[in-house]
PDB file of C-alpha atoms and ligand atoms in Angstrom:
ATOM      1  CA  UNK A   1     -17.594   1.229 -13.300  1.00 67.00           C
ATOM      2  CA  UNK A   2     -14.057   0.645 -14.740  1.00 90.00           C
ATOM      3  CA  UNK A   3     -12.033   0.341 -11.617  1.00 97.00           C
ATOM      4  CA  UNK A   4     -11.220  -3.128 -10.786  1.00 97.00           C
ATOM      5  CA  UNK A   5     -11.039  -2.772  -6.814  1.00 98.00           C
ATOM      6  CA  UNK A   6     -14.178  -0.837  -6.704  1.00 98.00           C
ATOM      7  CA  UNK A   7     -15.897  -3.940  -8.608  1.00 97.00           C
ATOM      8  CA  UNK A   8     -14.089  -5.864  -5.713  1.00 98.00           C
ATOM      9  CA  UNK A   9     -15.653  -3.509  -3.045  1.00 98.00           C
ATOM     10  CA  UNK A  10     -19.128  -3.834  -4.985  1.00 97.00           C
ATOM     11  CA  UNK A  11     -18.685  -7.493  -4.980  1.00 97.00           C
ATOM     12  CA  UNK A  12     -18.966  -7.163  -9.039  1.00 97.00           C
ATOM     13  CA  UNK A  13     -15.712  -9.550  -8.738  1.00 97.00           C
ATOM     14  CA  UNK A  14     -15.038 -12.436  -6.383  1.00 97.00           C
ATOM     15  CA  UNK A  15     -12.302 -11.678  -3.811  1.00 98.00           C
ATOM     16  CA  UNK A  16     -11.242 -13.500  -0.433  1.00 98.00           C
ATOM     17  CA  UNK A  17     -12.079 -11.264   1.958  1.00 98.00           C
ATOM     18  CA  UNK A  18     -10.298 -10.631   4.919  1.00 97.00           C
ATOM     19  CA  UNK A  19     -12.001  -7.627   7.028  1.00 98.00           C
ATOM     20  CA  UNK A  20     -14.453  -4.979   5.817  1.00 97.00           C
ATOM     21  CA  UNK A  21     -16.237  -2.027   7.823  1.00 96.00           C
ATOM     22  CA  UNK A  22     -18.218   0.944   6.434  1.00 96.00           C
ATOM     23  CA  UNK A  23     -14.853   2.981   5.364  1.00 96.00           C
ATOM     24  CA  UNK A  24     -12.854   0.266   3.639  1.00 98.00           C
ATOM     25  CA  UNK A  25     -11.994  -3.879   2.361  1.00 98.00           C
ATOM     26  CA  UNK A  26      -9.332  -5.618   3.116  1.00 98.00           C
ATOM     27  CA  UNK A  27      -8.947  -8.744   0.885  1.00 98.00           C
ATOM     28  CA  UNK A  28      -5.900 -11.033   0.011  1.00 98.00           C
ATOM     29  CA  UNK A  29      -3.550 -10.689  -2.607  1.00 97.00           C
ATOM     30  CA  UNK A  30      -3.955 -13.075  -5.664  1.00 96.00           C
ATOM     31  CA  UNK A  31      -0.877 -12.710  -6.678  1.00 96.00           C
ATOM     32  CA  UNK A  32       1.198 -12.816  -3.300  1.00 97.00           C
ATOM     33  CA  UNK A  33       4.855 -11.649  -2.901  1.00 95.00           C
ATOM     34  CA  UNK A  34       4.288 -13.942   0.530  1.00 97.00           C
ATOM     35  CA  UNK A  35       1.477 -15.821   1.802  1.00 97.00           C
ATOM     36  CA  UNK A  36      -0.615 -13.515   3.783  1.00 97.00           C
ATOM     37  CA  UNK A  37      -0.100 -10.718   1.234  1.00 98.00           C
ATOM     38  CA  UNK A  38      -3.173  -8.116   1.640  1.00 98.00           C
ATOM     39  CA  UNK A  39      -4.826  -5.504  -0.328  1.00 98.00           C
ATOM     40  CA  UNK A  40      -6.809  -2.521   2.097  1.00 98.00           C
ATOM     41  CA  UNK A  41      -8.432  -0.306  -0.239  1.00 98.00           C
ATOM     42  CA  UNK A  42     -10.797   2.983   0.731  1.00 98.00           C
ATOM     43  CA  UNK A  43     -14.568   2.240  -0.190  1.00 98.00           C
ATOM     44  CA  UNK A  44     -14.894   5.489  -1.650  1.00 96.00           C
ATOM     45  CA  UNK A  45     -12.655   5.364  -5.196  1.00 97.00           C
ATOM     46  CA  UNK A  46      -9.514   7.797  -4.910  1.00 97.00           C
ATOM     47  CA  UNK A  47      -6.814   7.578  -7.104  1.00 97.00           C
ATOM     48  CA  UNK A  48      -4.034   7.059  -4.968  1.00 97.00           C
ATOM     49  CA  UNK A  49      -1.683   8.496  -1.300  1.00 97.00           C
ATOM     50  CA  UNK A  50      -1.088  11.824  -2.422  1.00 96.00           C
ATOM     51  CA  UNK A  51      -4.445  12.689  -4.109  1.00 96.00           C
ATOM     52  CA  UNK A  52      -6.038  11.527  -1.109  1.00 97.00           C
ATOM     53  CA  UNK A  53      -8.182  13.639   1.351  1.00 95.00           C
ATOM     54  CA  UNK A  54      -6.627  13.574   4.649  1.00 97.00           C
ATOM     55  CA  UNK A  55      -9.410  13.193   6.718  1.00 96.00           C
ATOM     56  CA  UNK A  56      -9.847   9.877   4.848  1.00 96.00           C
ATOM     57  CA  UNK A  57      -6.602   9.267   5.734  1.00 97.00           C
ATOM     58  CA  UNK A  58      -6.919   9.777   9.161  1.00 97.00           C
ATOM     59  CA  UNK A  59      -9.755   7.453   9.035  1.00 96.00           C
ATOM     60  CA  UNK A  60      -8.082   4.338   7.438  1.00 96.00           C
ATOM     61  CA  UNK A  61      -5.014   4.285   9.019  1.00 97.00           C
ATOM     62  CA  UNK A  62      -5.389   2.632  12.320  1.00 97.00           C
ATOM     63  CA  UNK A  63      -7.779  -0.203  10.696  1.00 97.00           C
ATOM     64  CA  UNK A  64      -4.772  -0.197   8.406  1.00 97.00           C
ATOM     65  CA  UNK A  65      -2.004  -0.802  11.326  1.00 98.00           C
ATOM     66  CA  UNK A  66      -4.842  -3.382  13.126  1.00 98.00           C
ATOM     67  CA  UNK A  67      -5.195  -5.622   9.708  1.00 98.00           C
ATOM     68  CA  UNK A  68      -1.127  -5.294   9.619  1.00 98.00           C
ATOM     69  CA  UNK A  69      -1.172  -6.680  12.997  1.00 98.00           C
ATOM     70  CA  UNK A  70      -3.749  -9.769  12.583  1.00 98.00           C
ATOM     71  CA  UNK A  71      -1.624 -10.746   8.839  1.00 98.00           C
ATOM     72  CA  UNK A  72       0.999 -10.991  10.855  1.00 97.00           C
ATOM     73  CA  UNK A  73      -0.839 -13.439  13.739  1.00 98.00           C
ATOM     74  CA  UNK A  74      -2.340 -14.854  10.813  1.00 98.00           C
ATOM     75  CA  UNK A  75       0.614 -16.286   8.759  1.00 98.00           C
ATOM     76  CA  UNK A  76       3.288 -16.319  12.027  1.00 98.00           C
ATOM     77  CA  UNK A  77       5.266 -13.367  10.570  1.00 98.00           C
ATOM     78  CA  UNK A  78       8.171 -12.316  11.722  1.00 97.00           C
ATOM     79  CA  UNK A  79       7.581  -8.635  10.317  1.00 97.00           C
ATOM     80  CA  UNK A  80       6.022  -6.929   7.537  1.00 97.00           C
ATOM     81  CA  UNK A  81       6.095  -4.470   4.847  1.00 97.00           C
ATOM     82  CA  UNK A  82       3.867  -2.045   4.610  1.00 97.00           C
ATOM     83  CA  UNK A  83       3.758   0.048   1.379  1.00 96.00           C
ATOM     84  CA  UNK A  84       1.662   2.050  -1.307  1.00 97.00           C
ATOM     85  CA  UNK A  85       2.761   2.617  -4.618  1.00 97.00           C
ATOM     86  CA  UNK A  86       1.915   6.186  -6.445  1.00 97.00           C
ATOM     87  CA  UNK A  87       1.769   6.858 -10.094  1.00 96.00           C
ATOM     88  CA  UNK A  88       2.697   4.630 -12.404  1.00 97.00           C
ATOM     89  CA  UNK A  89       6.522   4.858 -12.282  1.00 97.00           C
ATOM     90  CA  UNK A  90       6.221   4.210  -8.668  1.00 96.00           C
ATOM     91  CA  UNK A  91       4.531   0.295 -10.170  1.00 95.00           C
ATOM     92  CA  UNK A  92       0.938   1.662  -9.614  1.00 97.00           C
ATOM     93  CA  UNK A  93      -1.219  -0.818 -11.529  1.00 96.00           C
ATOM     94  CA  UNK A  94      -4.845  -0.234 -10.293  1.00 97.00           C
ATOM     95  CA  UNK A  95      -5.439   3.331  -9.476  1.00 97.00           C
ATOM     96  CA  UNK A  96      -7.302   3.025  -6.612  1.00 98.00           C
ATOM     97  CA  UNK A  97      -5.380   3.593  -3.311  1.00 98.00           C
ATOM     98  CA  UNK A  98      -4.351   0.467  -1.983  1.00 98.00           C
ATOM     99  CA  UNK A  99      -2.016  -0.529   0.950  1.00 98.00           C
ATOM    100  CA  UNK A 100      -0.036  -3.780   0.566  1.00 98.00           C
ATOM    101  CA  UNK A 101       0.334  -5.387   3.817  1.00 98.00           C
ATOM    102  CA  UNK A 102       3.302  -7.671   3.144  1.00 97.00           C
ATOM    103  CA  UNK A 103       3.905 -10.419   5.604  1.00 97.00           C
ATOM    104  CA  UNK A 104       8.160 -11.468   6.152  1.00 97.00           C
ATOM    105  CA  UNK A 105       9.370 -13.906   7.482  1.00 97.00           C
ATOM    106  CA  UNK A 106      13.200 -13.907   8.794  1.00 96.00           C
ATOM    107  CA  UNK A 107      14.252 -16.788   5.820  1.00 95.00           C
ATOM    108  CA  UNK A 108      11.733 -15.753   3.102  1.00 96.00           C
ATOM    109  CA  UNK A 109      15.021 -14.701   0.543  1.00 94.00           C
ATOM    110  CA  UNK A 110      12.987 -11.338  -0.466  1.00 93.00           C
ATOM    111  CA  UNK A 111      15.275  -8.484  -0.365  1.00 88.00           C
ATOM    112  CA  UNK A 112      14.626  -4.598  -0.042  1.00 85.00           C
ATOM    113  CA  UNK A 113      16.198  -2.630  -3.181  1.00 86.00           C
ATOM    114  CA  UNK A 114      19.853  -1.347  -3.541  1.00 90.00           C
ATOM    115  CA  UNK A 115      20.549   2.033  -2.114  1.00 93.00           C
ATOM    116  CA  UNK A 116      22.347   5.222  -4.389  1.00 96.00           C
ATOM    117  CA  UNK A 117      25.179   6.853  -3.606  1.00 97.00           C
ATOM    118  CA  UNK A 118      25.419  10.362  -3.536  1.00 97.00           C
ATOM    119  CA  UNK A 119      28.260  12.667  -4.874  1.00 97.00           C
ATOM    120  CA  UNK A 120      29.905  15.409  -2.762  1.00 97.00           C
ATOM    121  CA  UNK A 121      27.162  17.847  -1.595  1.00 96.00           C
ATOM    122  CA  UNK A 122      24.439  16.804  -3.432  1.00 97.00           C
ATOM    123  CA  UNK A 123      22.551  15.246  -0.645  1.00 97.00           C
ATOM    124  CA  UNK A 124      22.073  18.826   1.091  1.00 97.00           C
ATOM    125  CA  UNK A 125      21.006  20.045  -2.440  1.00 97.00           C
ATOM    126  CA  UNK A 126      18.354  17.263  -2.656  1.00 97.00           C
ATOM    127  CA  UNK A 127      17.321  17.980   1.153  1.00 96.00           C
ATOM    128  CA  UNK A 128      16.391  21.627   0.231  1.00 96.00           C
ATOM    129  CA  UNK A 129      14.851  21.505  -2.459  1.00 97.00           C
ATOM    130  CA  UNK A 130      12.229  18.807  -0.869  1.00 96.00           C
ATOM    131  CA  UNK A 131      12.029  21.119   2.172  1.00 97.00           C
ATOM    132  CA  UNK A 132      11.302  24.187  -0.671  1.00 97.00           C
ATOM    133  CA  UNK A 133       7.776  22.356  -1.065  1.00 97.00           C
ATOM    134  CA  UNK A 134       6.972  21.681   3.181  1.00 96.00           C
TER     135      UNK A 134
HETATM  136 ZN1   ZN B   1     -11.991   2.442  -7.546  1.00 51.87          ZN
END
């Protein structure tokens, strides 16, 4: 087995654990962006969001939202970030889905990135061709 965070799940590697139940392990960032930061990762190995069955989905999201909920009891957050990176340009670094739960606090001097512009028309041009693929 080659995939770090299913060595995690299998206990292979250490990790501090923060919840687990038969479908998926939620376990604390070692490298936080805040303190707080956790990792929920499906027990069964799928790359990442969009490969992802949606029935597994469906399953893991509202342990998902309740682990959001008790990070942010935890560590006294004021709000949190809740995010997934897919494919590697995205920052994907271990292919195994994995939600960061981010914990924020109102002076914690993290910012969200800089939004584009757009030129004349193009957003239009940009909505259709995404709705081309609904
Ligand atoms: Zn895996």
């Amino acid at each position: 087995m080659d995939c770090l965070f299913c060595r995690i799940i299998a206990k292979e590697l250490p990790s501090t654990a923060v919840y687990e139940n038969e479908s998926l392990f939620a376990f604390l960032d070692i490298h936080p962006v805040n303190k707080g930061h956790t990792l929920v990762v499906p027990k069964k190995h799928t790359a990442d969001f969009l490969t992802s069955d949606d029935a597994l989905l469906s399953q893991l999201m509202p342990s998902v939202k309740s682990i959001a909920g008790a990070v942010m009891k935890g560590v006294g957050a004021d709000a949190c970030n809740l995010s997934t990176n897919n494919g590697k340009a995205a920052g994907q670094v271990i292919f195994h889905l994995h939600w960061h739960i981010v914990p924020r606090f109102s002076d914690d001097g993290l910012k969200l990135w800089h939004g584009k512009e757009y030129k004349e028309g193009e957003m239009e041009e940009v909505a259709g061709n995404i709705r081309k693929h609904l």
